PDB file of C-alpha atoms in Angstrom:
ATOM      1  CA  MET A 230    -138.661 -28.317 -42.248  1.00  0.00           C
ATOM      2  CA  TYR A 231    -139.167 -31.339 -39.948  1.00  0.00           C
ATOM      3  CA  HIS A 232    -141.948 -32.281 -41.917  1.00  0.00           C
ATOM      4  CA  PHE A 233    -140.273 -32.581 -45.374  1.00  0.00           C
ATOM      5  CA  TYR A 234    -137.539 -35.004 -43.065  1.00  0.00           C
ATOM      6  CA  SER A 235    -141.172 -37.019 -42.201  1.00  0.00           C
ATOM      7  CA  THR A 236    -142.569 -37.634 -45.402  1.00  0.00           C
ATOM      8  CA  PHE A 237    -140.980 -40.731 -47.187  1.00  0.00           C
ATOM      9  CA  TRP A 238    -139.632 -40.674 -50.104  1.00  0.00           C
ATOM     10  CA  MET A 239    -139.373 -43.630 -52.717  1.00  0.00           C
ATOM     11  CA  THR A 240    -137.576 -43.294 -55.888  1.00  0.00           C
ATOM     12  CA  TYR A 241    -135.541 -44.562 -58.483  1.00  0.00           C
ATOM     13  CA  ARG A 242    -133.031 -47.133 -57.354  1.00  0.00           C
ATOM     14  CA  LYS A 243    -130.044 -49.127 -58.337  1.00  0.00           C
ATOM     15  CA  ASP A 244    -127.628 -51.869 -57.548  1.00  0.00           C
ATOM     16  CA  PHE A 245    -130.430 -53.839 -55.519  1.00  0.00           C
ATOM     17  CA  ALA A 246    -130.582 -57.204 -56.287  1.00  0.00           C
ATOM     18  CA  PRO A 247    -131.701 -58.392 -59.470  1.00  0.00           C
ATOM     19  CA  ILE A 248    -135.773 -58.617 -60.008  1.00  0.00           C
ATOM     20  CA  ASP A 249    -137.291 -62.168 -60.161  1.00  0.00           C
ATOM     21  CA  THR A 250    -136.156 -63.616 -63.196  1.00  0.00           C
ATOM     22  CA  SER A 251    -134.731 -60.425 -64.929  1.00  0.00           C
ATOM     23  CA  THR A 252    -131.045 -58.645 -64.761  1.00  0.00           C
ATOM     24  CA  MET A 253    -132.492 -55.111 -63.663  1.00  0.00           C
ATOM     25  CA  THR A 254    -130.656 -53.885 -60.604  1.00  0.00           C
ATOM     26  CA  THR A 255    -132.783 -50.132 -61.377  1.00  0.00           C
ATOM     27  CA  ASP A 256    -135.520 -49.345 -62.173  1.00  0.00           C
ATOM     28  CA  ALA A 257    -134.643 -45.865 -63.695  1.00  0.00           C
ATOM     29  CA  GLY A 258    -136.920 -44.819 -66.410  1.00  0.00           C
ATOM     30  CA  TRP A 259    -139.890 -46.966 -66.026  1.00  0.00           C
ATOM     31  CA  GLY A 260    -140.477 -47.489 -61.969  1.00  0.00           C
ATOM     32  CA  CYS A 261    -142.143 -44.161 -61.200  1.00  0.00           C
ATOM     33  CA  MET A 262    -145.417 -45.460 -60.928  1.00  0.00           C
ATOM     34  CA  LEU A 263    -144.518 -48.240 -58.361  1.00  0.00           C
ATOM     35  CA  ARG A 264    -142.648 -45.738 -56.552  1.00  0.00           C
ATOM     36  CA  SER A 265    -145.220 -43.136 -55.910  1.00  0.00           C
ATOM     37  CA  ALA A 266    -147.628 -45.735 -54.952  1.00  0.00           C
ATOM     38  CA  GLN A 267    -145.325 -47.061 -52.010  1.00  0.00           C
ATOM     39  CA  MET A 268    -145.000 -43.001 -51.416  1.00  0.00           C
ATOM     40  CA  MET A 269    -148.670 -42.673 -51.114  1.00  0.00           C
ATOM     41  CA  MET A 270    -149.010 -46.490 -49.061  1.00  0.00           C
ATOM     42  CA  ALA A 271    -145.961 -45.291 -46.462  1.00  0.00           C
ATOM     43  CA  GLN A 272    -147.520 -42.161 -45.715  1.00  0.00           C
ATOM     44  CA  ALA A 273    -151.012 -43.482 -44.834  1.00  0.00           C
ATOM     45  CA  CYS A 274    -149.339 -45.799 -42.513  1.00  0.00           C
ATOM     46  CA  ARG A 275    -147.039 -43.310 -40.928  1.00  0.00           C
ATOM     47  CA  LEU A 276    -150.580 -40.901 -40.424  1.00  0.00           C
ATOM     48  CA  GLN A 277    -151.981 -43.992 -39.274  1.00  0.00           C
ATOM     49  CA  TRP A 278    -149.482 -45.185 -36.744  1.00  0.00           C
ATOM     50  CA  LEU A 279    -148.038 -41.941 -35.778  1.00  0.00           C
ATOM     51  CA  GLY A 280    -149.819 -39.219 -36.468  1.00  0.00           C
ATOM     52  CA  ALA A 281    -150.333 -36.560 -38.128  1.00  0.00           C
ATOM     53  CA  ARG A 282    -148.197 -34.166 -36.007  1.00  0.00           C
ATOM     54  CA  TRP A 283    -145.710 -36.830 -35.641  1.00  0.00           C
ATOM     55  CA  ARG A 284    -142.079 -35.566 -37.389  1.00  0.00           C
ATOM     56  CA  PHE A 285    -138.937 -36.899 -37.779  1.00  0.00           C
ATOM     57  CA  LEU A 286    -135.741 -35.661 -35.645  1.00  0.00           C
ATOM     58  CA  PRO A 287    -132.454 -36.397 -36.965  1.00  0.00           C
ATOM     59  CA  LYS A 288    -131.279 -36.322 -33.373  1.00  0.00           C
ATOM     60  CA  ARG A 289    -133.616 -38.655 -31.887  1.00  0.00           C
ATOM     61  CA  LEU A 290    -134.124 -42.848 -32.134  1.00  0.00           C
ATOM     62  CA  PRO A 291    -137.441 -43.320 -34.286  1.00  0.00           C
ATOM     63  CA  PRO A 292    -139.937 -45.122 -32.376  1.00  0.00           C
ATOM     64  CA  PRO A 293    -140.241 -48.758 -33.833  1.00  0.00           C
ATOM     65  CA  SER A 294    -143.231 -48.952 -35.595  1.00  0.00           C
ATOM     66  CA  TYR A 295    -141.701 -46.469 -38.033  1.00  0.00           C
ATOM     67  CA  CYS A 296    -138.155 -48.505 -38.574  1.00  0.00           C
ATOM     68  CA  LYS A 297    -140.886 -51.538 -39.202  1.00  0.00           C
ATOM     69  CA  LEU A 298    -143.001 -49.418 -41.416  1.00  0.00           C
ATOM     70  CA  LEU A 299    -139.585 -48.581 -43.564  1.00  0.00           C
ATOM     71  CA  THR A 300    -138.325 -52.327 -43.923  1.00  0.00           C
ATOM     72  CA  TRP A 301    -141.613 -53.291 -45.551  1.00  0.00           C
ATOM     73  CA  PHE A 302    -140.269 -51.071 -48.848  1.00  0.00           C
ATOM     74  CA  MET A 303    -136.748 -52.499 -49.248  1.00  0.00           C
ATOM     75  CA  ASP A 304    -135.573 -53.396 -52.252  1.00  0.00           C
ATOM     76  CA  VAL A 305    -135.030 -56.785 -51.508  1.00  0.00           C
ATOM     77  CA  PRO A 306    -136.811 -60.175 -52.537  1.00  0.00           C
ATOM     78  CA  SER A 307    -138.446 -61.173 -48.856  1.00  0.00           C
ATOM     79  CA  PRO A 308    -141.381 -61.461 -47.540  1.00  0.00           C
ATOM     80  CA  ARG A 309    -140.172 -58.952 -44.485  1.00  0.00           C
ATOM     81  CA  ALA A 310    -140.210 -56.216 -47.157  1.00  0.00           C
ATOM     82  CA  ALA A 311    -143.584 -56.702 -48.551  1.00  0.00           C
ATOM     83  CA  TYR A 312    -144.371 -54.134 -50.001  1.00  0.00           C
ATOM     84  CA  SER A 313    -140.476 -53.523 -52.122  1.00  0.00           C
ATOM     85  CA  LEU A 314    -140.272 -53.309 -55.615  1.00  0.00           C
ATOM     86  CA  HIS A 315    -139.375 -57.069 -56.186  1.00  0.00           C
ATOM     87  CA  ASN A 316    -142.903 -58.361 -54.664  1.00  0.00           C
ATOM     88  CA  MET A 317    -144.692 -55.777 -56.318  1.00  0.00           C
ATOM     89  CA  LEU A 318    -143.331 -57.518 -59.870  1.00  0.00           C
ATOM     90  CA  HIS A 319    -143.967 -60.556 -58.486  1.00  0.00           C
ATOM     91  CA  HIS A 320    -147.629 -59.646 -58.349  1.00  0.00           C
ATOM     92  CA  GLY A 321    -147.642 -57.723 -61.160  1.00  0.00           C
ATOM     93  CA  ARG A 322    -146.692 -60.753 -63.385  1.00  0.00           C
ATOM     94  CA  VAL A 323    -150.595 -60.955 -63.870  1.00  0.00           C
ATOM     95  CA  PHE A 324    -150.236 -57.803 -66.836  1.00  0.00           C
ATOM     96  CA  ARG A 325    -147.746 -60.369 -68.510  1.00  0.00           C
ATOM     97  CA  LYS A 326    -145.430 -57.040 -68.754  1.00  0.00           C
ATOM     98  CA  PRO A 327    -141.883 -57.195 -69.351  1.00  0.00           C
ATOM     99  CA  ILE A 328    -140.143 -56.259 -65.818  1.00  0.00           C
ATOM    100  CA  GLY A 329    -138.695 -52.486 -66.861  1.00  0.00           C
ATOM    101  CA  SER A 330    -142.293 -51.586 -68.146  1.00  0.00           C
ATOM    102  CA  TRP A 331    -144.051 -48.733 -66.765  1.00  0.00           C
ATOM    103  CA  PHE A 332    -147.014 -49.776 -65.454  1.00  0.00           C
ATOM    104  CA  GLY A 333    -149.854 -47.185 -64.556  1.00  0.00           C
ATOM    105  CA  PRO A 334    -151.794 -45.990 -61.433  1.00  0.00           C
ATOM    106  CA  ALA A 335    -154.437 -49.022 -61.497  1.00  0.00           C
ATOM    107  CA  ALA A 336    -151.500 -51.831 -61.494  1.00  0.00           C
ATOM    108  CA  ALA A 337    -149.760 -50.017 -58.955  1.00  0.00           C
ATOM    109  CA  CYS A 338    -152.767 -50.601 -56.882  1.00  0.00           C
ATOM    110  CA  THR A 339    -153.252 -53.541 -58.188  1.00  0.00           C
ATOM    111  CA  MET A 340    -149.679 -55.058 -56.978  1.00  0.00           C
ATOM    112  CA  LEU A 341    -150.256 -53.188 -53.596  1.00  0.00           C
ATOM    113  CA  LYS A 342    -153.491 -55.170 -53.029  1.00  0.00           C
ATOM    114  CA  ARG A 343    -151.732 -58.325 -53.635  1.00  0.00           C
ATOM    115  CA  CYS A 344    -148.770 -58.113 -51.691  1.00  0.00           C
ATOM    116  CA  ASN A 345    -151.196 -56.898 -48.947  1.00  0.00           C
ATOM    117  CA  GLU A 346    -152.973 -60.152 -49.303  1.00  0.00           C
ATOM    118  CA  GLU A 347    -149.926 -61.768 -48.520  1.00  0.00           C
ATOM    119  CA  HIS A 348    -148.835 -59.436 -45.715  1.00  0.00           C
ATOM    120  CA  VAL A 349    -152.319 -59.549 -43.902  1.00  0.00           C
ATOM    121  CA  ASN A 350    -151.828 -63.214 -43.706  1.00  0.00           C
ATOM    122  CA  ARG A 351    -148.425 -63.188 -42.121  1.00  0.00           C
ATOM    123  CA  ASP A 352    -149.226 -60.768 -39.766  1.00  0.00           C
ATOM    124  CA  PRO A 353    -153.705 -59.507 -39.566  1.00  0.00           C
ATOM    125  CA  SER A 354    -152.137 -56.689 -37.767  1.00  0.00           C
ATOM    126  CA  VAL A 355    -151.261 -54.777 -40.955  1.00  0.00           C
ATOM    127  CA  PRO A 356    -153.879 -52.232 -42.258  1.00  0.00           C
ATOM    128  CA  ARG A 357    -155.280 -53.867 -45.230  1.00  0.00           C
ATOM    129  CA  ILE A 358    -156.125 -51.745 -48.536  1.00  0.00           C
ATOM    130  CA  VAL A 359    -159.472 -51.366 -50.522  1.00  0.00           C
ATOM    131  CA  VAL A 360    -158.937 -50.479 -53.986  1.00  0.00           C
ATOM    132  CA  ALA A 361    -161.282 -48.524 -56.018  1.00  0.00           C
ATOM    133  CA  GLY A 362    -160.737 -50.208 -59.073  1.00  0.00           C
ATOM    134  CA  ASP A 363    -163.459 -48.188 -61.179  1.00  0.00           C
ATOM    135  CA  GLY A 364    -163.047 -44.851 -59.531  1.00  0.00           C
ATOM    136  CA  VAL A 365    -165.651 -45.328 -57.075  1.00  0.00           C
ATOM    137  CA  LEU A 366    -164.625 -46.208 -53.249  1.00  0.00           C
ATOM    138  CA  TYR A 367    -167.223 -48.368 -51.837  1.00  0.00           C
ATOM    139  CA  LEU A 368    -168.538 -47.675 -47.989  1.00  0.00           C
ATOM    140  CA  ASP A 369    -169.638 -51.153 -47.600  1.00  0.00           C
ATOM    141  CA  GLN A 370    -166.202 -52.592 -49.487  1.00  0.00           C
ATOM    142  CA  VAL A 371    -163.995 -50.320 -46.559  1.00  0.00           C
ATOM    143  CA  VAL A 372    -166.259 -51.898 -43.957  1.00  0.00           C
ATOM    144  CA  ALA A 373    -166.122 -55.320 -45.578  1.00  0.00           C
ATOM    145  CA  VAL A 374    -162.424 -55.697 -45.217  1.00  0.00           C
ATOM    146  CA  ALA A 375    -162.016 -53.692 -42.326  1.00  0.00           C
ATOM    147  CA  THR A 376    -164.457 -56.005 -40.501  1.00  0.00           C
ATOM    148  CA  ASP A 377    -163.140 -59.603 -41.743  1.00  0.00           C
ATOM    149  CA  SER A 378    -163.873 -62.128 -39.162  1.00  0.00           C
ATOM    150  CA  HIS A 379    -161.147 -63.987 -40.500  1.00  0.00           C
ATOM    151  CA  TYR A 380    -158.904 -61.240 -39.470  1.00  0.00           C
ATOM    152  CA  GLY A 381    -160.971 -59.527 -36.964  1.00  0.00           C
ATOM    153  CA  PHE A 382    -160.877 -55.060 -36.919  1.00  0.00           C
ATOM    154  CA  ALA A 383    -157.874 -53.747 -38.298  1.00  0.00           C
ATOM    155  CA  SER A 384    -157.569 -50.331 -39.803  1.00  0.00           C
ATOM    156  CA  THR A 385    -157.797 -49.964 -43.398  1.00  0.00           C
ATOM    157  CA  VAL A 386    -155.817 -48.146 -46.207  1.00  0.00           C
ATOM    158  CA  SER A 387    -157.947 -46.845 -49.017  1.00  0.00           C
ATOM    159  CA  VAL A 388    -156.070 -46.993 -52.240  1.00  0.00           C
ATOM    160  CA  SER A 389    -157.602 -45.400 -55.221  1.00  0.00           C
ATOM    161  CA  SER A 390    -157.152 -45.699 -58.729  1.00  0.00           C
ATOM    162  CA  SER A 391    -158.265 -43.072 -59.532  1.00  0.00           C
ATOM    163  CA  SER A 392    -160.104 -39.952 -58.118  1.00  0.00           C
ATOM    164  CA  SER A 393    -163.273 -41.455 -56.557  1.00  0.00           C
ATOM    165  CA  SER A 394    -165.915 -40.888 -53.910  1.00  0.00           C
ATOM    166  CA  SER A 395    -167.664 -43.011 -51.446  1.00  0.00           C
ATOM    167  CA  ALA A 396    -170.878 -44.780 -51.857  1.00  0.00           C
ATOM    168  CA  SER A 397    -172.304 -47.844 -51.232  1.00  0.00           C
ATOM    169  CA  SER A 398    -171.853 -51.005 -54.039  1.00  0.00           C
ATOM    170  CA  LYS A 399    -175.771 -51.177 -53.542  1.00  0.00           C
ATOM    171  CA  ASP A 400    -176.474 -47.821 -55.289  1.00  0.00           C
ATOM    172  CA  LYS A 401    -173.959 -48.400 -57.918  1.00  0.00           C
ATOM    173  CA  GLU A 402    -176.297 -51.187 -58.768  1.00  0.00           C
ATOM    174  CA  LYS A 403    -179.746 -48.770 -58.968  1.00  0.00           C
ATOM    175  CA  GLY A 404    -177.347 -46.419 -60.846  1.00  0.00           C
ATOM    176  CA  LYS A 405    -177.141 -49.426 -63.635  1.00  0.00           C
ATOM    177  CA  ASP A 406    -181.261 -50.112 -62.837  1.00  0.00           C
ATOM    178  CA  LYS A 407    -181.701 -46.547 -63.929  1.00  0.00           C
ATOM    179  CA  ASP A 408    -179.390 -46.819 -67.021  1.00  0.00           C
ATOM    180  CA  LYS A 409    -182.097 -49.779 -68.304  1.00  0.00           C
TER     181      LYS A 409
END
């Protein structure tokens, strides 16, 4: 039962501050993919910081890192809530879809990545995201992000918009040469 309590569950919400210039105060009916992406990110960070065996116990005060993580996903238009629906949709403008539209997995992961880039600029200790844009996660791209000299070494969360495998981007180029 405590495992269930320890797993993040982001679902449709209502009565939050309007998103951007819209009058939307709920994501019911269109925000499912964005909430799924938030859950994936939150769960990966929880595992990274607290470990797989950590459990939320209702009668105990959770560790500060758990509380900090929760604030990242609050539905408020604030830099403190780095992965809020508001901030994700701010970065979703590049898709030129109105707020209230359904976004697919690739778009949701792209929005998270852009939120993460802003978040890392404010706090270099934040895990960085690598998105497998073409369905393949390249090891050299993960290593490059994880060891970026601008930020120093930090943990990395890999997020895929489809099922992915691991290879290097050089292997991808070799595959292109074979097709010629």
